[in-house]
PDB file of C-alpha atoms in Angstrom:
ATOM      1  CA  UNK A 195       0.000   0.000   0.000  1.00 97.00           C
ATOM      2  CA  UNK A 196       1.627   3.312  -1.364  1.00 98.00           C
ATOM      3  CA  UNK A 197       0.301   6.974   0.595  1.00 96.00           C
ATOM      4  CA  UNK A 198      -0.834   9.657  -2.404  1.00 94.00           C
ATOM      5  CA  UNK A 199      -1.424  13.135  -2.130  1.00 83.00           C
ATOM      6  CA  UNK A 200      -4.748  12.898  -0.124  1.00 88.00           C
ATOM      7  CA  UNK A 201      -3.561  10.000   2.068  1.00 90.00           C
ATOM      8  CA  UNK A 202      -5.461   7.913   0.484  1.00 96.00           C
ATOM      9  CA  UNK A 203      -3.302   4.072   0.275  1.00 97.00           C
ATOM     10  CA  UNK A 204      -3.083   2.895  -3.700  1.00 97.00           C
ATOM     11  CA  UNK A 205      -1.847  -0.981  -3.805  1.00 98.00           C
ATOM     12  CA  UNK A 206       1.013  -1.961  -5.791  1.00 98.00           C
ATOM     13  CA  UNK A 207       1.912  -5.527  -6.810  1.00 98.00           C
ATOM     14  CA  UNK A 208       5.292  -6.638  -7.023  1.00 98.00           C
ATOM     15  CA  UNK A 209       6.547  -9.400  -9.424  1.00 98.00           C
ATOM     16  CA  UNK A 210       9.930 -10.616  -9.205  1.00 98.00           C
ATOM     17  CA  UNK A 211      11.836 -13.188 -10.786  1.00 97.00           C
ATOM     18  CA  UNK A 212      12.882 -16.045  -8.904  1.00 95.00           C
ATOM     19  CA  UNK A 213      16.216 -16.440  -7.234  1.00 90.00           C
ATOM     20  CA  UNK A 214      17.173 -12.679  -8.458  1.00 91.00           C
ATOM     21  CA  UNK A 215      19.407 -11.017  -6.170  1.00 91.00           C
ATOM     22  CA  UNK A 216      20.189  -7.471  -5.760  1.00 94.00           C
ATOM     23  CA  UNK A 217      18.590  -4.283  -7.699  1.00 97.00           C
ATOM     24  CA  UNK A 218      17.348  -4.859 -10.609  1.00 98.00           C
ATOM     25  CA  UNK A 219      15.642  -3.134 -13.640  1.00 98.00           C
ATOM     26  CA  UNK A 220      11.897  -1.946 -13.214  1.00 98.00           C
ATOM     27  CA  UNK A 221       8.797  -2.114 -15.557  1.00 98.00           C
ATOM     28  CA  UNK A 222       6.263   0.164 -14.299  1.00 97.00           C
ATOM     29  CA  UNK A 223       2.350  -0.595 -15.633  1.00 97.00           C
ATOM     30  CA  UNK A 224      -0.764   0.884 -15.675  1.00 96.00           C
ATOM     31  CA  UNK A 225      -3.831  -1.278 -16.302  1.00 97.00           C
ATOM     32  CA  UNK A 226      -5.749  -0.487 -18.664  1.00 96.00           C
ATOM     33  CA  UNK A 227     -10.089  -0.660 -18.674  1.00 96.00           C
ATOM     34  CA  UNK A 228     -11.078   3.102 -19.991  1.00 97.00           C
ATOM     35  CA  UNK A 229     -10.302   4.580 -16.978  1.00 97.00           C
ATOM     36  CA  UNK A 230     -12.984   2.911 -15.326  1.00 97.00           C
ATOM     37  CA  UNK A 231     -12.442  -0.941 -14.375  1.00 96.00           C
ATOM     38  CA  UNK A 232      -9.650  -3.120 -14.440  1.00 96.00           C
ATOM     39  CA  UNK A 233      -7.119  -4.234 -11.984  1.00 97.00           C
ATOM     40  CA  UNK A 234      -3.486  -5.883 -11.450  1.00 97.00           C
ATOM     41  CA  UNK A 235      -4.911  -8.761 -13.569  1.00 96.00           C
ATOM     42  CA  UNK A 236      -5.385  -7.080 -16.284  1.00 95.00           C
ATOM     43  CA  UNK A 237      -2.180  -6.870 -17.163  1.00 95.00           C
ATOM     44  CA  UNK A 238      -0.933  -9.960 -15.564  1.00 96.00           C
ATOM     45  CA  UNK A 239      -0.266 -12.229 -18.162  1.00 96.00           C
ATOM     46  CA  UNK A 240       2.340  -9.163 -19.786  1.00 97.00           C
ATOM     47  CA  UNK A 241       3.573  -8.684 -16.301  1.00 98.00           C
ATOM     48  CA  UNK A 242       4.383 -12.058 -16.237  1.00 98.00           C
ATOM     49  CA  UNK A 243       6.055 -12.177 -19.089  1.00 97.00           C
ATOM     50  CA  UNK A 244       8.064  -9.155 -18.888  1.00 98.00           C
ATOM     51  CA  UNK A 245       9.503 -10.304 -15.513  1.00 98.00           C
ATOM     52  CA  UNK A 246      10.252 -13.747 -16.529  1.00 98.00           C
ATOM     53  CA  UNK A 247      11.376 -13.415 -19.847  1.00 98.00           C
ATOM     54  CA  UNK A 248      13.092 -10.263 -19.640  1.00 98.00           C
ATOM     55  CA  UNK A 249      14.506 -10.462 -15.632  1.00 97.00           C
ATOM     56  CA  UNK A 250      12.642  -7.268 -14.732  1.00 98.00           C
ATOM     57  CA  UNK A 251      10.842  -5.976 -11.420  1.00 98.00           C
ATOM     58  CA  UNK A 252       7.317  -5.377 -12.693  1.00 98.00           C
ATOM     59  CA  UNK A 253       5.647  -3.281 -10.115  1.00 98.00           C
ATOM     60  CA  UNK A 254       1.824  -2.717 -11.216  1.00 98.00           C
ATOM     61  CA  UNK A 255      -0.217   0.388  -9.692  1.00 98.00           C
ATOM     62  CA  UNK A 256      -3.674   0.277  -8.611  1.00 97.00           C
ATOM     63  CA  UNK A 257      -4.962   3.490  -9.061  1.00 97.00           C
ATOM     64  CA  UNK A 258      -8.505   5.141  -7.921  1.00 97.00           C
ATOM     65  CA  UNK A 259     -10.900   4.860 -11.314  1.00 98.00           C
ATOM     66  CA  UNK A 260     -13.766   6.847 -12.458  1.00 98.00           C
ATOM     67  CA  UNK A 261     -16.496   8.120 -12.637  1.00 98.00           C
ATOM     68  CA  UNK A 262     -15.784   8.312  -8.561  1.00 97.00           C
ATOM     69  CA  UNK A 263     -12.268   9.486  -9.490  1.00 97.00           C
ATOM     70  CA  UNK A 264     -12.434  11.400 -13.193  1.00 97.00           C
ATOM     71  CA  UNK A 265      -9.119  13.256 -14.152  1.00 95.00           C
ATOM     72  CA  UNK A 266      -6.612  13.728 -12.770  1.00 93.00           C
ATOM     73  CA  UNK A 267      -7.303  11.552  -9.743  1.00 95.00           C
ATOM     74  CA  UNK A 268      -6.043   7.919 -11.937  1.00 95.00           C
ATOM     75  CA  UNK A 269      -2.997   9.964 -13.338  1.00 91.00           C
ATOM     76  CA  UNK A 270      -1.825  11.474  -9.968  1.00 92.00           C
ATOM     77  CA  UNK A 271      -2.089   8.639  -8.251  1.00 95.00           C
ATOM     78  CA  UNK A 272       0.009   6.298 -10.841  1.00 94.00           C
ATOM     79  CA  UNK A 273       2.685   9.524 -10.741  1.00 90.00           C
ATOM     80  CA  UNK A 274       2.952   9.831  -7.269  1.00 93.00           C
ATOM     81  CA  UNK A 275       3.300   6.013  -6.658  1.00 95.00           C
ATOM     82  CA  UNK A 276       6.544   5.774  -9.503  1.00 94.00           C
ATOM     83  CA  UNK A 277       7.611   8.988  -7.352  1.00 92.00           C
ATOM     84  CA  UNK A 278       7.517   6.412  -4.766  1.00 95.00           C
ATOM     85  CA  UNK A 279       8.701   3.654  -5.848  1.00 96.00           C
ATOM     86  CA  UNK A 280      11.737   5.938  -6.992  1.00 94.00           C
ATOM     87  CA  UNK A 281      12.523   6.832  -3.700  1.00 95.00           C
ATOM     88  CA  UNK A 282      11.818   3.317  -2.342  1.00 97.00           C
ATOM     89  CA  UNK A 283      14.199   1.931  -4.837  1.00 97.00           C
ATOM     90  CA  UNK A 284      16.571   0.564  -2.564  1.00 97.00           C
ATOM     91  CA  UNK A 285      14.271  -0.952  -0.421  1.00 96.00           C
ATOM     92  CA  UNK A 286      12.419  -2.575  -3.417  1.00 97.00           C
ATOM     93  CA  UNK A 287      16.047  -3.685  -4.147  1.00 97.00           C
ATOM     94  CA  UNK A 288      15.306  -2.050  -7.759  1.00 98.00           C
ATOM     95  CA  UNK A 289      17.969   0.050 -10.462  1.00 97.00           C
ATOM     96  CA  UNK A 290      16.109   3.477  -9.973  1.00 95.00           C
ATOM     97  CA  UNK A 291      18.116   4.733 -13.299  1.00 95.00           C
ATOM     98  CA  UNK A 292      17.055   2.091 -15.456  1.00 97.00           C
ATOM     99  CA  UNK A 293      12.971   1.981 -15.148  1.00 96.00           C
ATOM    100  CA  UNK A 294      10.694   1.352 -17.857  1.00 97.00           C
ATOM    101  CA  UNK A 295       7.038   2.517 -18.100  1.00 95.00           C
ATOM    102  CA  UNK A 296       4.382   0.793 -19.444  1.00 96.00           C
ATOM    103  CA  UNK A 297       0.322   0.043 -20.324  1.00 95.00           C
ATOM    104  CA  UNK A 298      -2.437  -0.466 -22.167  1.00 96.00           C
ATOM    105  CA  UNK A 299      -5.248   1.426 -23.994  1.00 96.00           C
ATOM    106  CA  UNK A 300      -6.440   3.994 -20.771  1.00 94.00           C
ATOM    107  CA  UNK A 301      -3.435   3.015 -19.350  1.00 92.00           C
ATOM    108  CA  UNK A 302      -1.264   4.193 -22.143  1.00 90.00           C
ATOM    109  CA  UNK A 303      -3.485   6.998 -21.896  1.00 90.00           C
ATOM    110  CA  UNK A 304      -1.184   7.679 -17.949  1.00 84.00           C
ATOM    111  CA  UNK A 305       2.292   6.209 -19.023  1.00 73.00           C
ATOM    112  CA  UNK A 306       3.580   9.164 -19.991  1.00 56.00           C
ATOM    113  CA  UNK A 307       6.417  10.967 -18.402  1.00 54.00           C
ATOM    114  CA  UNK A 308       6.370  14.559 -16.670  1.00 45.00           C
ATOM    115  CA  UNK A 309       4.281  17.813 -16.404  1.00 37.00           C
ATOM    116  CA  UNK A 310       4.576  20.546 -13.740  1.00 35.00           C
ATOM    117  CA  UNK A 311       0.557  20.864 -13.505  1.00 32.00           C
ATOM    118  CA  UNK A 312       0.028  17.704 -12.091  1.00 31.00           C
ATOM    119  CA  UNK A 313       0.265  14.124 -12.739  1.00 30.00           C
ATOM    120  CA  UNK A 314      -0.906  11.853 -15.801  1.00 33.00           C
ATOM    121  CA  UNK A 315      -0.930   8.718 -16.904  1.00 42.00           C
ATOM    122  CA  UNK A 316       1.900   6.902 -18.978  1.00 55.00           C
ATOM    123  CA  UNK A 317       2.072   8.850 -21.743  1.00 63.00           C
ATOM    124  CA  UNK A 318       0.870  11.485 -19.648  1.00 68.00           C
ATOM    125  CA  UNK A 319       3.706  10.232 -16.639  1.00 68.00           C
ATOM    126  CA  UNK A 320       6.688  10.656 -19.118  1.00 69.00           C
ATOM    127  CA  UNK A 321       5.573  13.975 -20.356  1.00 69.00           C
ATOM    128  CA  UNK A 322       5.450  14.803 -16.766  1.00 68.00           C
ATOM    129  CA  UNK A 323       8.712  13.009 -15.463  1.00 71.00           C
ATOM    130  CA  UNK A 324      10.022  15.053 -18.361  1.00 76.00           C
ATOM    131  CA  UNK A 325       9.380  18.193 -16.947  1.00 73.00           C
ATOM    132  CA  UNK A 326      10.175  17.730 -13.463  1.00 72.00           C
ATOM    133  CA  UNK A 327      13.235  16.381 -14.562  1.00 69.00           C
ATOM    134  CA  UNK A 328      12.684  12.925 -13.204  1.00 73.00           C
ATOM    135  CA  UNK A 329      15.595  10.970 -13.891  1.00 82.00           C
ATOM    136  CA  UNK A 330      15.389   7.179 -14.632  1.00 91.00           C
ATOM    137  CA  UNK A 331      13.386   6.454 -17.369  1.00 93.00           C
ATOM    138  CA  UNK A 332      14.935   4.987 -20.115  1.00 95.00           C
ATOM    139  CA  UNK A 333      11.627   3.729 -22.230  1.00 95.00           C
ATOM    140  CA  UNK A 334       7.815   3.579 -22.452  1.00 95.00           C
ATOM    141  CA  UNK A 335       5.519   1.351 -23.711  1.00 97.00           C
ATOM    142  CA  UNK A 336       2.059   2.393 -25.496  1.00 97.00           C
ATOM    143  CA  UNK A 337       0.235  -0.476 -26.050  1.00 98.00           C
ATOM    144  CA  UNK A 338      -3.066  -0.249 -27.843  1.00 98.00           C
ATOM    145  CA  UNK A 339      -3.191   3.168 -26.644  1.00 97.00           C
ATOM    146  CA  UNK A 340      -6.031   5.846 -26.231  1.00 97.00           C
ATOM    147  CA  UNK A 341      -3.698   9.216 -26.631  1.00 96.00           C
ATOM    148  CA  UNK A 342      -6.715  11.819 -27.767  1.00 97.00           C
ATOM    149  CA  UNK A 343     -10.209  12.794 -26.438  1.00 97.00           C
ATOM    150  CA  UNK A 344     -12.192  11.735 -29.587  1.00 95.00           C
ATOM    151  CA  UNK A 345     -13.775  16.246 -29.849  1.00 96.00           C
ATOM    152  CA  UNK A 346      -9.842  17.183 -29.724  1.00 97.00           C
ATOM    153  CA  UNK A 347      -8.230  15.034 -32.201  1.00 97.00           C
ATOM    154  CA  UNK A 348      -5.801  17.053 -34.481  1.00 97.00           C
ATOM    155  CA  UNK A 349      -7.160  16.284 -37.944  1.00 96.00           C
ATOM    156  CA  UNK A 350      -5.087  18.931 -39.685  1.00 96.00           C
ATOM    157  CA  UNK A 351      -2.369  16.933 -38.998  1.00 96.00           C
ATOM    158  CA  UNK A 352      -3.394  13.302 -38.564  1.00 97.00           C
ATOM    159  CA  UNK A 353      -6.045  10.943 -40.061  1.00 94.00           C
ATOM    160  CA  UNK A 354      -8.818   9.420 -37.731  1.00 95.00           C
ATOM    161  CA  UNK A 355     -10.216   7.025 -40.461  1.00 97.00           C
ATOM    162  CA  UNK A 356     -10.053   3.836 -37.712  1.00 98.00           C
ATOM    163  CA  UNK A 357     -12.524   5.633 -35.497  1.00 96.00           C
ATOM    164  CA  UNK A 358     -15.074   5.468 -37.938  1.00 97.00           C
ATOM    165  CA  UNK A 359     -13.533   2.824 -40.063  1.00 97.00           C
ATOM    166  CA  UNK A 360     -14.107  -0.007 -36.684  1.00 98.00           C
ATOM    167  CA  UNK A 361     -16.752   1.905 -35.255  1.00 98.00           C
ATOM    168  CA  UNK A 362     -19.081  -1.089 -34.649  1.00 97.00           C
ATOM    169  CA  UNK A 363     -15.731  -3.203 -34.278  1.00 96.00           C
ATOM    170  CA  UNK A 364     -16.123  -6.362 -31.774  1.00 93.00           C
ATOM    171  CA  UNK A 365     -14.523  -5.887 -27.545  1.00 91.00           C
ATOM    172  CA  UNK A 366     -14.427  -2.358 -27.719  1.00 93.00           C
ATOM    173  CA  UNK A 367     -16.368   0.306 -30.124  1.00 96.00           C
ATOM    174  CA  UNK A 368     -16.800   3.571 -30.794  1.00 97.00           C
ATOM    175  CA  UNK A 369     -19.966   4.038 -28.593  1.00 97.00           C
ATOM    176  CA  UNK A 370     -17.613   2.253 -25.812  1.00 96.00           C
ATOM    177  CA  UNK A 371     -15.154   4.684 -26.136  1.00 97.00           C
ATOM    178  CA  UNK A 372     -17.073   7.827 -25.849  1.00 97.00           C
ATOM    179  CA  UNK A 373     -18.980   6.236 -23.186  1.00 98.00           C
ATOM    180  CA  UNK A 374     -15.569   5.985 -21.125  1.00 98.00           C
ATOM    181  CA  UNK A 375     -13.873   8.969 -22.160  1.00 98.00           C
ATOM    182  CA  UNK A 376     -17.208  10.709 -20.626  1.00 98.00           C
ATOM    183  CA  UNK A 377     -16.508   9.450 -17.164  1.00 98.00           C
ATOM    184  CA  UNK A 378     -13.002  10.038 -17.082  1.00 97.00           C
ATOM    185  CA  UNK A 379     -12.974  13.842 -18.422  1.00 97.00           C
ATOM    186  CA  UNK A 380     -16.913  14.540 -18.087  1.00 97.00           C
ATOM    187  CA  UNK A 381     -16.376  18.407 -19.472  1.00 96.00           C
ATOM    188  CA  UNK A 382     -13.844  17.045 -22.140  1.00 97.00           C
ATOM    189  CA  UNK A 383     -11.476  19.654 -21.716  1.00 96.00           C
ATOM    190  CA  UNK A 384      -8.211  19.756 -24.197  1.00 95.00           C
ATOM    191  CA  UNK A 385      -5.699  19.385 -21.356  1.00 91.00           C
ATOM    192  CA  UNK A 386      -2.503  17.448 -22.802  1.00 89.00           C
ATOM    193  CA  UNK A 387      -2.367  15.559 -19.729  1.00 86.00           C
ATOM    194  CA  UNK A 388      -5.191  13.846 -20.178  1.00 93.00           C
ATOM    195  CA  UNK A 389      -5.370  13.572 -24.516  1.00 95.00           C
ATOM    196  CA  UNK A 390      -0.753  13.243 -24.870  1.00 93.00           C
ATOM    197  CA  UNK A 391      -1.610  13.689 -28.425  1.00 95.00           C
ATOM    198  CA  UNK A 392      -2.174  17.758 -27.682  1.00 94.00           C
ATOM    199  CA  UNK A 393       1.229  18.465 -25.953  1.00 91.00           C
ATOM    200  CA  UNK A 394       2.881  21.328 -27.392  1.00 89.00           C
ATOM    201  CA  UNK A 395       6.015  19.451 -27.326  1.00 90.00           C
ATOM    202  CA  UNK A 396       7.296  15.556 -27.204  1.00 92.00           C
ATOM    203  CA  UNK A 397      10.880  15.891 -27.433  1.00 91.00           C
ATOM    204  CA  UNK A 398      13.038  14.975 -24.261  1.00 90.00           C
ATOM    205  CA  UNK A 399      10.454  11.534 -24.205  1.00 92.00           C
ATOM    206  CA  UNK A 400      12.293   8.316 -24.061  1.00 93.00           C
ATOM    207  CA  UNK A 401      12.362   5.754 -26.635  1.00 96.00           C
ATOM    208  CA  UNK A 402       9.076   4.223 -26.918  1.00 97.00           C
ATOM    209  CA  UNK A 403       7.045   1.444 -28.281  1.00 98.00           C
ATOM    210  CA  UNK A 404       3.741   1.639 -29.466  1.00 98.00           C
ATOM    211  CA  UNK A 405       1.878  -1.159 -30.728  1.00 98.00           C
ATOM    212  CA  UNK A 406      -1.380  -1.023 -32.594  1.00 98.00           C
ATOM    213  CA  UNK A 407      -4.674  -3.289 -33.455  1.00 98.00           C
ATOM    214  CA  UNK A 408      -5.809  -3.130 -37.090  1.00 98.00           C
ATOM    215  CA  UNK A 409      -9.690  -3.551 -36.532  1.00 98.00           C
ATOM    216  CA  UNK A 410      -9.523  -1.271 -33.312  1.00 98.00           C
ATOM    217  CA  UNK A 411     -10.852   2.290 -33.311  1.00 98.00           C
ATOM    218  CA  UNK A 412      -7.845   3.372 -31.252  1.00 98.00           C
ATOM    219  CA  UNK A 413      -5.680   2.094 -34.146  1.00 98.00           C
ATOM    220  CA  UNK A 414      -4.845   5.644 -35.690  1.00 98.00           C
ATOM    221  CA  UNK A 415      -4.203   8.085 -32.415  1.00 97.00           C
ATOM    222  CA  UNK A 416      -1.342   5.487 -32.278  1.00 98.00           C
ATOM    223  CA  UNK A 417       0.149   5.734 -35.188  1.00 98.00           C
ATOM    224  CA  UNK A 418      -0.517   9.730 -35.122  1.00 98.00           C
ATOM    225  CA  UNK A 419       1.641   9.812 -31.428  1.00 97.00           C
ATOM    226  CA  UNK A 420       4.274   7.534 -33.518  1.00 98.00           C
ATOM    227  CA  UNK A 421       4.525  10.126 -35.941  1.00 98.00           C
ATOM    228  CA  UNK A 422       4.876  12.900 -33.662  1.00 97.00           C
ATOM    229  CA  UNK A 423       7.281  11.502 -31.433  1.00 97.00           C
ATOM    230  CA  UNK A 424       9.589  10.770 -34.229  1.00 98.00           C
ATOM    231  CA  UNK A 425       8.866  14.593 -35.531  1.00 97.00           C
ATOM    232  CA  UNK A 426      10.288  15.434 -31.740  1.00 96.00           C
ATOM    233  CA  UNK A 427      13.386  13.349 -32.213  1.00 97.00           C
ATOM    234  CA  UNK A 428      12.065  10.454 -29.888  1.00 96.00           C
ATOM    235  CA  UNK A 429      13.448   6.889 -31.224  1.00 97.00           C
ATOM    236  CA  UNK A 430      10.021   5.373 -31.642  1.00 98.00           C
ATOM    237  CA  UNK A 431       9.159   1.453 -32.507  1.00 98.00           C
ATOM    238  CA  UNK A 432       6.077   1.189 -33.894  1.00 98.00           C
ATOM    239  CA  UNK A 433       4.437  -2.250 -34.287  1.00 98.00           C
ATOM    240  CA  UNK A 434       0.830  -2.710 -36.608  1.00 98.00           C
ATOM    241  CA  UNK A 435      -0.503  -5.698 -35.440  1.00 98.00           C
ATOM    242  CA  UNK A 436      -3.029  -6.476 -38.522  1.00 97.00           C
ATOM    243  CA  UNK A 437      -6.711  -7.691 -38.520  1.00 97.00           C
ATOM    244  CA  UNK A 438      -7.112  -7.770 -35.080  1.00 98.00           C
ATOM    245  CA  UNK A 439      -9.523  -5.340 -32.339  1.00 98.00           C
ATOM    246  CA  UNK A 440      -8.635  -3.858 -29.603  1.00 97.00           C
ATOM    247  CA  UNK A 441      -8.166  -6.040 -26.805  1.00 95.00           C
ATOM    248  CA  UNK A 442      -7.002  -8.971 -28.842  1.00 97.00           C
ATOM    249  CA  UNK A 443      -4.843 -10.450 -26.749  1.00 96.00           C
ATOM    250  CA  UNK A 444      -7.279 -12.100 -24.836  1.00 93.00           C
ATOM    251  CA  UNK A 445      -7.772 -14.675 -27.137  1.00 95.00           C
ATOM    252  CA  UNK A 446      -4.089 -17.023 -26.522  1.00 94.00           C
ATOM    253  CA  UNK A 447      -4.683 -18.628 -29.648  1.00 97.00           C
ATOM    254  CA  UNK A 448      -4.175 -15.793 -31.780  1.00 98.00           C
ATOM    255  CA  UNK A 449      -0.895 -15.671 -34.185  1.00 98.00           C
ATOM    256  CA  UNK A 450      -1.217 -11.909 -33.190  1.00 98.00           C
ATOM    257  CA  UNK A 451      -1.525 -12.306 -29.581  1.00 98.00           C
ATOM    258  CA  UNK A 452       2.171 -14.278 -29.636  1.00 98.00           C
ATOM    259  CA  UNK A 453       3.284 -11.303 -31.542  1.00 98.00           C
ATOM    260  CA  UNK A 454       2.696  -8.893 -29.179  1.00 98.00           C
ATOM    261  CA  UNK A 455       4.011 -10.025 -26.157  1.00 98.00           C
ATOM    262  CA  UNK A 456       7.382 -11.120 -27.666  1.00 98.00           C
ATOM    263  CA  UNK A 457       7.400  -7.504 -29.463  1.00 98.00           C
ATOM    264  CA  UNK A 458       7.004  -6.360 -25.793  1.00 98.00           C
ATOM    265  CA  UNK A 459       9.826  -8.515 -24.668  1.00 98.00           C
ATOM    266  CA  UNK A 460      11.827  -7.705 -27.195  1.00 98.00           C
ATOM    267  CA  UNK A 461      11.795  -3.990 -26.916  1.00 98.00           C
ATOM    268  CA  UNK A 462      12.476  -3.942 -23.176  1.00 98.00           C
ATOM    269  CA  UNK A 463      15.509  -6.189 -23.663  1.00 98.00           C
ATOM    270  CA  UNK A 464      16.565  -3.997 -26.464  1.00 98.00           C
ATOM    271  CA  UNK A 465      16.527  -1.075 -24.228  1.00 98.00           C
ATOM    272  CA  UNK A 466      18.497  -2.884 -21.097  1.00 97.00           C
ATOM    273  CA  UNK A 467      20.973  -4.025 -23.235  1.00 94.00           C
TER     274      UNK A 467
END
C-alpha cells in the first residue's frame, strides 16, 4: 500500500523473478479498462512475461478509477506512486536509473512521463517526469493506446479514419469509447495531460514502443503519437498488429496475440541491453 497526495493508500503488486538477487531493472504498468475498471490482472499475463522473460521488477499500480475518481485523480495517483517507488528503490532492491514505463489502452493513456501541472498517466507520466526532470526512465511502452479525447483530435495533422472505419468493431467500439472517455474527463477539456496527443512538445520523451490493433478504433491516435514523437526526435518502434480489435490479446490462440508479447519482450531487452 503506497500513501498519495490525499492520504489515500493505492496498492502496488510486485513481481519478481525467482532467485534474483540485488537491484534490478523496473517495468512500471498501468492497467488499462477506460479509466474505469480493471485491476493488477489485467495486465498480468504481460507482467508475467516481462519479468520472466526479460529479468525485470514489474511493479503494477492500482490506481482510484472513475467516474468516482475522473481526471486527474487515476494519473496522480500512478505519478505519485513511480515517485515512490523511486525513492523506495533501494528498499524494493530495484535500479532506480534504469525503469521502464508501461500500459495499455487507458493506461497508455497515464504512461507518460512529466508535467509541472500535475500528474498523468503513462504517456501522460513521461511527459510529466520530463518536466520535473525525473531521472530514470529509459523507455515507455504504449500499447493499444487511447492518446486523444475523440472532440480534440488534431485532424489537420493526422487521419482518424479507424474511429469510424471499426466503429461497430467487436470488444471495444466507438460508442464504448465515448462512453468511457465521458466518465473520465466529463467536461472534455483539451488538457494534454489527459489527450498526450495535444502536448505542445514531445521531445526529451524516451524511446518508446507503441503497438497497434488493425480492426480497433484506437488504431490511428497510435500511429498519429508515432509520428509525432519521431517529428520530436524520440526513437520510436512502432508495431501494426493487422486484422485484429482492440483487446485482442485475450484470445491465446491468436498468431497476433504471440506477436505482441514477444514484441514487448523484445523492446524492453533492447533497451536494457
Amino acid at each position: 500500500q503506497v500513501p498519495v497526495a490525499d492520504g489515500t493508500d493505492v496498492e502496488i503488486r510486485i513481481y519478481r523473478p525467482d532467485n534474483a538477487s540485488g537491484r534490478l531493472p523496473a517495468y512500471y504498468v498501468v492497467h488499462g479498462g477506460g479509466w474505469c475498471v480493471g485491476n493488477h490482472d489485467s495486465e498480468g499475463a504481460m507482467n508475467n512475461a516481462l519479468c520472466v522473460k526479460t529479468g525485470v521488477v514489474v511493479i503494477s499500480v492500482d490506481y482510484r478509477r472513475a467516474p468516482e475518481h475522473p481526471f486527474p485523480t487515476p494519473v496522480n495517483d500512478c505519478y505519485t506512486v513511480l515517485k515512490w517507488v523511486m525513492d523506495n528503490a533501494a528498499k524494493l532492491e530495484v535500479d532506480a536509473s534504469r525503469i521502464i514505463i508501461g500500459g495499455s489502452s487507458s493506461g497508455a493513456n497515464m504512461v507518460r512521463p512529466s508535467m509541472s501541472s500535475g500528474g498523468y498517466y503513462v504517456a501522460a507520466m513521461a511527459q510529466r517526469a520530463r518536466d520535473e526532470e525525473l531521472d530514470g526512465i529509459i523507455g515507455q511502452v504504449l500499447n493499444i493506446p487511447a492518446l486523444c479525447h475523440p472532440k480534440h483530435f488534431p485532424s489537420d495533422k493526422y487521419e482518424l479514419l479507424s474511429f469510424e472505419q471499426n466503429a461497430d468493431s467487436p470488444t471495444t467500439n466507438k460508442k464504448n469509447l465515448i462512453w468511457f472517455w465521458d466518465q473520465y474527463l466529463p467536461n472534455a477539456e483539451p488538457d494534454p495531460y489527459a489527450s498526450p496527443l495535444l502536448a505542445r512538445s514531445l521531445a526529451g520523451l524516451p524511446p518508446t514502443l507503441i503497438q497497434v490493433a488493425g480492426m480497433d478504433p484506437l488504431r490511428d491516435e497510435g500511429i498519429a503519437y508515432a509520428q509525432a514523437l519521431e517529428a520530436a526526435g524520440v526513437p520510436t518502434t512502432l508495431k501494426p498488429l493487422k486484422g485484429v480489435p482492440h483487446g485482442f490479446m485475450m484470445i491465446t490462440s491468436l498468431r497476433q496475440t504471440a506477436e505482441y508479447y514477444q514484441n514487448a519482450v523484445d523492446w524492453v531487452l533492447s533497451r536494457l541491453a
